[in-house]
XYZ file of C-alpha atoms in Angstrom:
482
model
C 63.096 228.412 -36.158
C 65.510 231.000 -37.578
C 63.972 233.698 -35.368
C 64.475 231.522 -32.311
C 68.117 230.992 -33.213
C 68.652 234.746 -33.679
C 67.046 235.486 -30.324
C 69.206 232.814 -28.680
C 72.415 234.200 -30.174
C 71.445 237.740 -29.154
C 70.792 236.649 -25.555
C 74.075 234.737 -25.408
C 76.114 237.657 -26.773
C 74.365 240.076 -24.424
C 75.165 237.798 -21.479
C 78.838 237.603 -22.399
C 79.009 241.386 -22.845
C 77.277 242.208 -19.560
C 79.256 239.700 -17.514
C 82.566 240.706 -19.064
C 81.860 244.369 -18.430
C 80.926 243.669 -14.814
C 84.136 241.693 -14.323
C 86.186 244.533 -15.778
C 84.352 247.443 -14.214
C 87.538 248.588 -12.503
C 89.896 247.596 -15.316
C 90.756 251.239 -16.024
C 91.881 251.794 -12.421
C 95.419 250.532 -12.087
C 96.549 248.469 -10.443
C 93.487 246.269 -9.986
C 93.576 242.645 -8.858
C 91.265 239.670 -8.474
C 91.600 238.181 -4.980
C 89.989 234.910 -3.914
C 88.997 233.853 -0.417
C 87.259 231.068 1.469
C 83.728 232.360 2.066
C 83.036 230.192 5.118
C 86.059 230.458 7.404
C 85.154 232.756 10.317
C 86.698 234.700 11.968
C 89.117 235.051 9.047
C 86.684 235.178 6.107
C 82.869 235.256 6.244
C 79.755 237.370 5.706
C 78.371 239.463 8.569
C 74.699 240.099 9.318
C 74.689 242.858 6.663
C 75.947 240.345 4.057
C 79.291 242.132 3.786
C 82.480 240.082 3.474
C 84.462 240.651 6.649
C 87.027 238.902 8.815
C 90.624 239.226 9.965
C 91.936 238.426 6.480
C 89.587 240.716 4.608
C 89.972 243.707 6.938
C 93.754 243.358 6.646
C 93.470 243.228 2.847
C 91.118 246.211 2.759
C 93.434 248.367 4.876
C 96.546 247.362 2.901
C 94.832 248.095 -0.437
C 93.849 251.556 0.788
C 97.371 252.373 1.922
C 99.166 250.890 -1.074
C 96.801 252.396 -3.667
C 95.425 249.306 -5.404
C 91.874 248.059 -5.876
C 90.587 244.511 -6.025
C 87.603 242.353 -6.854
C 86.902 239.772 -4.165
C 85.778 236.288 -5.221
C 84.435 234.205 -2.332
C 84.218 230.414 -2.751
C 85.459 227.176 -1.214
C 89.119 227.051 -0.166
C 90.105 224.505 -2.818
C 88.455 226.508 -5.601
C 90.051 229.716 -4.322
C 93.570 228.284 -4.451
C 92.999 226.561 -7.815
C 91.908 229.843 -9.363
C 95.221 231.418 -8.388
C 97.239 228.369 -9.452
C 95.440 228.489 -12.825
C 96.055 232.273 -13.254
C 92.313 232.977 -13.072
C 92.933 235.169 -10.018
C 95.911 237.197 -8.814
C 96.052 236.258 -5.137
C 94.377 234.307 -2.340
C 93.854 235.269 1.292
C 92.026 232.619 3.303
C 93.841 231.846 6.542
C 96.167 229.855 4.305
C 98.885 227.960 6.173
C 102.390 228.352 4.776
C 103.793 224.888 4.038
C 106.741 223.580 2.040
C 104.370 221.817 -0.376
C 102.455 225.021 -1.084
C 105.686 226.941 -1.600
C 106.217 224.782 -4.680
C 103.110 226.371 -6.248
C 102.740 229.748 -4.521
C 104.858 232.683 -3.404
C 103.842 233.767 0.092
C 103.785 237.131 1.771
C 105.364 237.897 5.117
C 103.447 235.687 7.595
C 100.632 237.689 9.209
C 98.925 235.375 11.700
C 100.233 232.602 13.943
C 97.767 229.875 14.774
C 97.655 226.276 15.878
C 95.534 223.155 15.581
C 93.051 221.834 18.121
C 91.018 218.671 18.151
C 87.426 218.571 19.324
C 84.730 216.038 20.085
C 80.981 216.210 20.599
C 79.968 217.526 24.007
C 79.436 214.572 26.315
C 81.647 212.255 24.246
C 83.474 209.503 26.118
C 86.627 210.049 24.049
C 89.269 211.768 26.169
C 92.563 211.115 24.377
C 93.950 210.757 20.867
C 94.676 207.076 21.474
C 90.917 206.460 21.798
C 90.442 207.550 18.157
C 91.821 204.202 16.939
C 89.459 202.663 14.396
C 87.142 205.678 14.574
C 86.345 208.235 11.837
C 87.616 211.810 12.056
C 86.134 214.692 10.016
C 88.533 217.083 8.251
C 88.206 220.132 6.027
C 90.319 219.955 2.879
C 93.251 222.331 2.658
C 93.365 223.321 6.335
C 96.206 223.113 8.824
C 93.959 220.834 10.877
C 93.660 218.363 8.015
C 97.419 218.443 7.407
C 98.165 217.734 11.070
C 95.606 214.937 11.272
C 97.193 213.196 8.284
C 100.595 213.414 9.976
C 99.408 211.543 13.058
C 96.859 209.238 11.399
C 99.109 206.191 11.227
C 100.270 206.745 14.809
C 96.749 206.753 16.244
C 95.023 204.539 13.673
C 91.921 206.594 12.903
C 90.067 206.904 9.597
C 89.371 210.247 7.917
C 86.745 211.781 5.668
C 86.903 215.197 4.051
C 84.535 218.127 3.670
C 84.766 221.420 1.765
C 82.687 223.321 4.311
C 83.519 223.837 7.997
C 79.933 223.858 9.238
C 79.082 220.540 7.541
C 82.260 219.062 9.018
C 81.356 220.257 12.527
C 77.826 218.923 12.317
C 79.103 215.557 11.117
C 80.753 215.292 14.530
C 77.748 216.691 16.410
C 75.456 214.164 14.704
C 77.792 211.300 15.634
C 78.816 210.300 12.107
C 82.397 211.210 13.038
C 83.841 211.160 16.543
C 86.211 214.131 16.306
C 87.640 216.862 14.115
C 90.883 218.809 13.799
C 90.675 222.522 13.040
C 92.479 225.868 13.318
C 91.971 227.094 16.883
C 90.338 230.516 16.266
C 87.986 229.094 13.636
C 86.446 226.387 15.810
C 86.458 228.702 18.841
C 84.299 231.139 16.849
C 81.848 228.368 15.964
C 81.635 227.145 19.581
C 80.859 230.698 20.723
C 77.990 230.579 18.231
C 76.516 227.610 20.067
C 78.171 224.691 18.279
C 77.985 221.652 20.575
C 81.659 220.673 20.416
C 84.354 220.573 23.071
C 88.027 221.440 22.423
C 90.277 218.782 23.941
C 93.655 220.562 23.871
C 92.805 224.203 24.610
C 95.954 224.678 26.705
C 98.412 223.202 24.206
C 97.933 223.836 20.475
C 99.299 221.335 17.984
C 101.480 222.149 14.995
C 101.555 225.924 15.487
C 102.264 227.665 12.213
C 101.759 230.842 10.215
C 99.210 232.035 7.684
C 100.090 234.140 4.653
C 98.762 235.848 1.551
C 99.711 233.966 -1.633
C 100.164 234.542 -5.365
C 101.088 232.071 -8.079
C 104.783 231.280 -8.016
C 106.755 233.719 -10.153
C 103.748 235.994 -10.850
C 102.221 239.198 -9.416
C 105.397 240.333 -7.674
C 104.080 243.901 -7.495
C 100.977 242.733 -5.612
C 103.060 240.659 -3.190
C 105.418 243.578 -2.568
C 102.496 245.941 -1.967
C 100.925 243.476 0.484
C 104.180 243.109 2.439
C 104.709 246.874 2.586
C 101.140 247.481 3.685
C 101.313 244.702 6.291
C 104.446 246.229 7.776
C 102.713 249.612 7.912
C 99.566 248.389 9.711
C 101.622 246.333 12.161
C 103.790 249.330 12.979
C 100.967 251.756 13.817
C 98.785 249.242 15.697
C 96.052 248.867 13.064
C 96.799 245.164 12.711
C 96.293 244.524 16.435
C 93.006 246.440 16.381
C 91.723 244.299 13.498
C 92.581 241.015 15.216
C 91.150 242.187 18.534
C 87.914 243.307 16.861
C 87.198 239.714 15.765
C 88.596 237.736 18.671
C 87.412 240.091 21.404
C 83.925 241.197 20.385
C 80.709 239.331 21.086
C 79.588 237.066 18.255
C 76.288 238.976 18.096
C 78.238 241.890 16.654
C 78.645 239.853 13.457
C 75.800 237.353 13.530
C 72.977 239.550 14.793
C 70.798 238.981 17.842
C 70.761 235.451 19.202
C 66.966 235.626 19.414
C 66.805 236.284 15.658
C 69.136 233.417 14.813
C 67.181 230.986 16.979
C 63.963 231.232 14.983
C 62.995 230.786 11.341
C 61.191 234.135 11.276
C 64.211 235.838 12.801
C 66.529 234.345 10.188
C 64.175 235.387 7.399
C 64.015 238.901 8.788
C 67.759 239.426 9.278
C 68.788 237.687 6.043
C 65.916 238.764 3.804
C 68.100 240.575 1.264
C 70.596 237.709 1.067
C 67.848 235.143 0.453
C 66.197 237.327 -2.199
C 69.500 238.040 -3.978
C 70.384 234.334 -3.966
C 66.958 233.429 -5.326
C 67.226 236.028 -8.100
C 70.647 234.677 -9.115
C 69.249 231.133 -9.173
C 66.307 232.199 -11.337
C 68.588 234.087 -13.740
C 70.813 231.031 -14.146
C 67.817 228.723 -14.544
C 65.891 230.788 -17.098
C 68.887 231.543 -19.301
C 70.133 227.945 -19.096
C 66.690 226.540 -19.924
C 66.345 228.718 -23.028
C 69.832 228.048 -24.377
C 69.947 224.349 -23.372
C 66.545 223.716 -24.981
C 67.609 225.263 -28.279
C 70.987 223.496 -28.200
C 69.309 220.203 -27.266
C 66.721 220.471 -30.058
C 69.495 221.225 -32.553
C 71.533 218.195 -31.404
C 68.383 216.047 -31.429
C 67.632 217.002 -35.030
C 71.231 216.178 -35.982
C 70.731 212.807 -34.314
C 68.065 211.778 -36.841
C 69.742 213.387 -39.830
C 70.064 211.523 -43.119
C 73.808 212.257 -43.003
C 75.754 209.625 -41.082
C 78.548 211.908 -39.838
C 76.019 214.426 -38.460
C 74.377 211.632 -36.477
C 77.832 210.698 -35.245
C 78.529 214.260 -34.076
C 75.232 214.333 -32.179
C 75.839 210.954 -30.536
C 79.395 211.912 -29.509
C 78.428 215.273 -27.992
C 75.534 213.709 -26.081
C 77.764 210.895 -24.817
C 80.524 213.240 -23.594
C 78.426 215.811 -21.771
C 75.973 213.328 -20.289
C 78.930 211.344 -18.997
C 80.743 214.230 -17.275
C 79.663 215.061 -13.704
C 78.320 218.609 -13.582
C 80.804 219.788 -10.950
C 83.766 218.396 -12.895
C 82.538 220.191 -16.008
C 82.105 223.440 -14.056
C 85.648 223.234 -12.656
C 87.068 222.414 -16.080
C 85.388 225.396 -17.761
C 86.042 227.882 -14.957
C 89.473 226.790 -13.738
C 90.992 224.442 -16.304
C 89.954 225.954 -19.636
C 91.498 229.423 -19.045
C 94.953 227.867 -18.741
C 94.495 226.471 -22.265
C 92.899 229.470 -23.994
C 94.793 232.107 -22.008
C 91.643 234.100 -21.194
C 89.716 234.350 -17.936
C 86.173 233.016 -17.995
C 83.729 234.975 -15.773
C 82.000 232.785 -13.188
C 78.467 233.519 -14.418
C 79.395 232.737 -18.012
C 81.189 229.547 -16.922
C 78.065 228.523 -15.022
C 75.790 229.125 -18.018
C 78.093 227.226 -20.380
C 78.255 224.336 -17.903
C 74.474 224.107 -17.616
C 73.907 224.465 -21.358
C 76.379 221.713 -22.245
C 75.149 219.308 -19.583
C 71.402 219.968 -19.677
C 71.508 220.351 -23.464
C 72.955 216.860 -23.812
C 70.139 215.338 -21.742
C 67.601 217.402 -23.673
C 69.078 216.217 -26.976
C 68.709 212.580 -25.912
C 64.968 212.782 -25.299
C 64.463 215.134 -28.261
C 66.015 212.552 -30.561
C 63.809 209.903 -29.000
C 60.745 212.124 -29.402
C 61.346 212.673 -33.101
C 61.983 208.978 -33.635
C 58.658 208.278 -31.878
C 56.750 210.103 -34.636
C 55.357 207.515 -37.031
C 57.662 206.932 -39.987
C 54.679 207.211 -42.255
C 54.492 210.939 -41.461
C 57.878 211.565 -43.065
C 57.102 209.278 -45.980
C 53.813 211.090 -46.610
C 55.496 214.483 -46.460
C 58.223 213.388 -48.891
C 55.670 211.875 -51.260
C 53.986 215.274 -51.412
C 57.243 216.748 -52.685
C 58.546 218.306 -49.474
C 62.363 218.226 -49.145
C 63.792 216.559 -46.027
C 64.515 219.827 -44.172
C 61.063 221.270 -44.782
C 59.376 217.988 -43.888
C 61.226 218.032 -40.577
C 60.244 221.639 -39.796
C 56.615 221.402 -40.894
C 55.673 217.830 -39.986
C 58.057 215.948 -37.674
C 59.253 218.700 -35.296
C 55.765 219.990 -34.299
C 54.506 216.458 -33.572
C 57.701 215.442 -31.804
C 57.691 218.512 -29.535
C 54.203 217.663 -28.295
C 55.417 214.187 -27.347
C 58.394 215.703 -25.496
C 56.562 218.269 -23.342
C 56.611 216.113 -20.146
C 60.330 215.475 -20.637
C 60.982 219.203 -21.075
C 59.097 219.936 -17.836
C 61.219 217.387 -15.976
C 64.432 218.787 -17.459
C 63.489 222.342 -16.459
C 63.134 221.211 -12.846
C 66.461 219.352 -13.008
C 68.146 222.493 -14.382
C 66.834 224.564 -11.482
C 68.209 222.066 -8.960
C 71.522 221.728 -10.789
C 72.245 225.455 -10.354
C 73.095 224.632 -6.724
C 76.238 222.794 -7.878
C 77.582 226.055 -9.321
C 78.139 227.335 -5.788
C 81.421 225.404 -6.060
C 82.805 228.036 -8.464
C 81.689 230.942 -6.301
C 78.346 231.879 -7.844
C 76.241 233.447 -5.111
C 73.041 231.556 -5.876
C 70.642 230.159 -3.303
C 72.799 227.276 -2.052
C 75.936 229.401 -1.693
C 73.849 232.020 0.106
C 72.803 229.371 2.614
C 76.413 228.245 3.073
C 77.540 231.790 3.904
C 74.719 232.381 6.371
C 75.369 229.082 8.146
C 79.108 229.818 8.327
C 78.271 233.033 10.187
C 75.652 231.819 12.662
C 75.953 227.989 12.708
C 72.167 227.606 12.314
C 72.388 224.825 9.740
C 69.042 223.124 10.317
C 66.938 226.294 10.150
C 68.825 227.891 7.246
C 68.751 224.771 5.071
C 65.074 224.265 5.873
C 64.395 227.790 4.562
C 66.477 227.126 1.433
C 64.656 223.830 0.831
C 61.240 225.500 1.065
C 62.345 228.246 -1.343
C 63.465 225.649 -3.894
C 60.183 223.753 -3.515
C 58.142 226.933 -4.059
C 60.024 227.829 -7.243
C 59.842 224.236 -8.531
C 56.096 224.177 -7.861
C 55.574 227.450 -9.749
C 57.714 226.177 -12.624
C 55.714 222.946 -12.739
C 52.412 224.844 -12.823
C 53.692 227.038 -15.637
C 54.939 224.037 -17.593
C 51.645 222.198 -17.149
C 49.766 225.256 -18.377
C 51.972 225.383 -21.490
C 51.396 221.650 -22.035
C 47.611 222.079 -21.937
C 47.793 225.018 -24.342
C 49.844 222.956 -26.795
C 47.333 220.087 -26.673
C 44.388 222.391 -27.445
């Protein structure tokens, strides 16, 4: 047992060291910043067919950084997570087609506005809805944090429609296409890009945009003034020499195939596998890394808590019960956000995304493991402990030599089930920007709007890994019984 603990501690320390070093690889190059972005907001922010982060925002940032002499690490995630990271001082700035509003000015300092846009509303092709007044009593799909969502809320009481929110543009669009919602409001260039990709929506106010406004780069209010100044200076420079216009034109003027790949490839499963092979493999590897490390650490942590739960000492049992209660009760996504975004504001230190993901899984899965471990030990006949004690074995040794081995055999099916749950739960960590299998699918769909085919591929990949894990677990179970 001591050897297992030492191995566990060594793995955990190694993980922290590796992740921290990777996060700080450019720390010696000054100035260096962490910039967040929305990973699924084409043509402003998305991945191209080569799995490179591109878009109007990101090309502008890249050119400004080169001219102003700073480097940056880009963290791609959902819009809400991206802004929260900056608000919580986990990142230095955010560029994500972010509309400049009075409410946001209370939290962020904005750069010189760099892109003027407007809001459009769209319905499913063939819809009978022709005017905003016909939305009364109907449900409208909105993406949180967008100018489209802000405008829709302004006119909601006037037109009497209901709203529901999404964190991902493609899911929002397809909610309308499938008929679950009757319309959506979105930034004009964003939905125009998706429609060019084959999305079956129709823009209803193409000739007159609503609520035209400006987008800007943002930092936390009162912080990173040097970064904001550098961005403004660089923006002025690229606007002056025409580079800015070239960047915008390259995304609004070129064929979508330039970014998404051949239409023939995107319209077949084999084509998608071929063009996105590296992305799928990288996402799968990240998922497996998270799963394996979380399983090892959560199992050890769960066994430890389970043993405390049947301790002779009352307060140790209380500690075990309390920890299990707390971390079984917290939703996994809430726990992930707390550790990655909330905790750093308390401890004053940034928590790398991979480490935050591992801690989240260990605390949550470990609590569930501890619950069935405690039950497994309690299922061992009481006479076993009494016999061991009557032979002169102290409580600790009786547990290690007699109760634990028998209890673990009883728990094998529960461990197998928990391993599978851990693998599936890694998908939730896409919310904090980890590029595992689910986040990989989100980025691919944002680029080519092939939701059905991409998610079918992702589903099959999960099923294959779960099947292999189940076979391995069953093999281990048979070996333990022999």
